Amino acid sequence: MGQRGTHSVSLQVFRSGFQKRVGRLALYALPLLFLSVFFYGPLIQVISRGFSLDQLSKIFSSPYMRHVLFFTLEQALLSMLASLFLGVGLAFVLAKYEFPGRRWLKSLTIVPFALPPVAVALGFVLIYGKNGALNQLLMGLLNLGEPPIQILYSLPGIILAHAFYNAPIVARFVAASWERLPVRYEESALSLGAPRWRVFLKVTLPLLMPGLISGATLAFIFSFLSFPAVLAIGGSQFSTLEVEIYRRAIIQIDYSGAAALAAVALFFSLLSIFVYLQADRPYRKRLHIVATQRRTQIFKNIKSLIQPRYLLLNLFMTGMLIFFAAPLAGILIDSLTRQSHGQMSLTLDWYGQIFSSKYSALIAASPLQSVLNSLTFALSAMMIALLFGTILTLLMLRRRTRGQAALELLLMAPLAASPVAFGLALLWASAQPPINMSGAGAVIVIAHSILAVPFVIRAMMPALAQFDSKLYEAASALGASHLHNSLKIVFPLIRGSLATGAAFAFAISIAEMSATIMLAQPDLLTMPLSVYYLLSSRQTGAASAMCVMMILVLIFAFVVIDRRSEPSYTNQRIIEP
Amino acid sequence: MPQFSKYLVLLLLVVGLLLTDESSSLSVQQSGPLIIYTYSSFVSYGMADVVAQAFRAETGAEVRFVATADSRAMLSRLIAERDARGEAPADLFVGVEVSDLHIARRNDVFESLSVDAIPNLADIPEDIRFDDEQKLIPYEHGFITLVYNSEALKPADAPKTFDELLDPRFKKSFIAIDPRTSSPGLSFLLWTISKYGDPGYLDYWKSLKANLLTITDSWDVAFDLFTRGEAPIVASFSTDHAYDLIVNGSEKNRILLFENQAYRTIFGAGVIRGAKEPELARKFLNTLLSPEVQSQIAETEWMIPANPNAKVRLIWSENIVIPSDPVLLSSEAVSQNVDRWIEQWVNAVLIQ
């Protein structure tokens, strides 16, 4: 130690001072450069192409376009409310109760979100259609002449489909907030005599706000940017902004019109991100890592299922399970059966088809190739998003008051950017340098990673914000190397958030279709695109089989990655009823 | 804050290598196989295999199809890709419908063909040669009309005229198709324009709204919903009855001819300007028009073959329905007015 120790410390101080700054600059510059070249650059190109007062006035003077804009906002708001309603209910159950399969259920919340919209539409038609399973069941049981459930091809149907997608995400975010809630606040209030509803309103709700705001904003944005679920569930009368952009660019070959709409979509999206960041700000306090959460055990055995005390809860859970499982079950059954001459028969042909390596013109690739492509793209995008997202989170956490808000807006923008417009932007930009130097597959990976970055940021933020650098400095002072510090101190503490970020990035890449459809070429197909093409050529069996594959891939990814995200150091007290 | 730059550089090198993977370049065309863009049913119903085989037998050349959507969407995709990349992404396009001729012309997609290059063209009758610039040659034709499910709707109750279709008893019973995104959809719209005139057709559609179950963006989706029993009436092809009978052994699908009318539909194919293999492409078109290949069209495409020398089975010709008074608006009229017609239709029908 002695002399040698002092010498190395002073050298270290000198070296780390200078190297630190340069290193840090390089660190932050890379992801920013990445975003500029592949996100902002192309988008600005698209907007400048469409942003003329002439084009804008054309849009706002057209009664149809005003209708589309209004409808897009209307359905997004209603879908957000529906998702909040269902999501908070689900979150409550996930946070407050313990039952077999709870952690599985929590992991599975990502599955509806990542399903291809057209597959969800198919599932809905199979179950909730006029001639769907539910109507057939009810008509048979109650001897009805007309199908009682007619929700498809209407606004309620669309809202329901959006709730299917977004309620689990809301549930996930709100449950995460709820679990970290220090129970002692509620317990104190109760012990001081406050009625339950007051405790909820004044104590619980404010503490849940971060999760609620995140969940609500995501639900709004995803519903706002919905494509093509609205077409498949509703029909052409329920077109949204995103659908219009796609139709104009690809079917009607009206590029300036598409670009103008993209600019409008971007404006609304940025506005919603801005609102989200503003609303979230006052709640961005340091949350305690160690929370004592109380969970009540239910569903321990069959007897507990029918206890009157938990009747409402059980009904709610059963209803939820049916709502979410039914369309998925419909898809599963569709993938295993074949209809011919009015008869249904079991078959594994569809699965045989999707694992074929033979080129299929219907998807312009071999099915097996599209599965491999999806996996490759997802793993690559996940790594890039994780890397850049973490760096950007560090950037966002630096204590800087000037420009902080603007920086946040810029970094979170990919979250709300219209994926169709983004895909279009990349498509046009990939004809010129520097993008035309990378392969088309790389452009797809880049698109996916950019879309995933905001999610990684959101996942890493709490962990990195709470990271106590004193731990790091203490270890350094004791002689630990950087590597040792990273591996043994930093990593274990942020592992959970890394896992969540990785899982989300992976899922987003697997599920991404709107941007990919603009960039796809023969042989570069992904699974959701294959599903889309197969469904549009009425190969529903093969499409359903591909969907089931996607679900399995997602479940696997989440079992492997996401199960580690629940803080293992949370004290849990399980209460027996 | 910790300094990770060393490890980052390493990681970024790896990532950089991933990004510059040249194995999938932006240029699609490979030398050798003929690349053909077409609609998905051309492949899924089997015609693509038929022609590819005959072509391979004649020339030894391979063919690769790309058929991920319906005819209108594929045509638009072809144009969009060409514009984005600055080169023709394929050699041939099979499936330009007569109502979409203006799209092909406005975007200058195809090159002119001569009878010398395509000898079999001489057999094709004049009345279905819809392109006087001779860039698109017809290979099949048929009729767009209404098809109904006779198990859900008794033949006696089925509508006999356009006006009868407006009856409240058909509330939410009709699946229409968006003319902005689908050729059969546009054909049906044009039929109503021919019947009720401009702007009379708008009043018709406003009254029809209540009876629409939904408006789908392609015929494929509309027909799928119809087959699943979501609604008993759909705009579709007059060969659907023959299809149901011969393939499914069922008489469920029935054809409605309003006042013995239906709207003509003709499908053409053409060589794309800038194609890498124009010679081979012209040979392919010749194969497509040959009597042997054309004889397969009836029971794969379920359309009427363009070449009158093609053979068809008696059961097929007896059960396809041909109107005595087919309707077809002139290409000039369509080209001049279609944008305005569609915009008016959109404002009348799609705004609640």
PDB file of C-alpha atoms in Angstrom, chain A residues 151 160 461:
ATOM      1  CA  ILE A 151     -69.601  -5.319 -31.517  1.00  0.00           C
ATOM      2  CA  LEU A 160     -62.254  -3.385 -27.132  1.00  0.00           C
ATOM      3  CA  MET A 461     -34.456   5.278 -15.490  1.00  0.00           C
TER       4      MET A 461
END
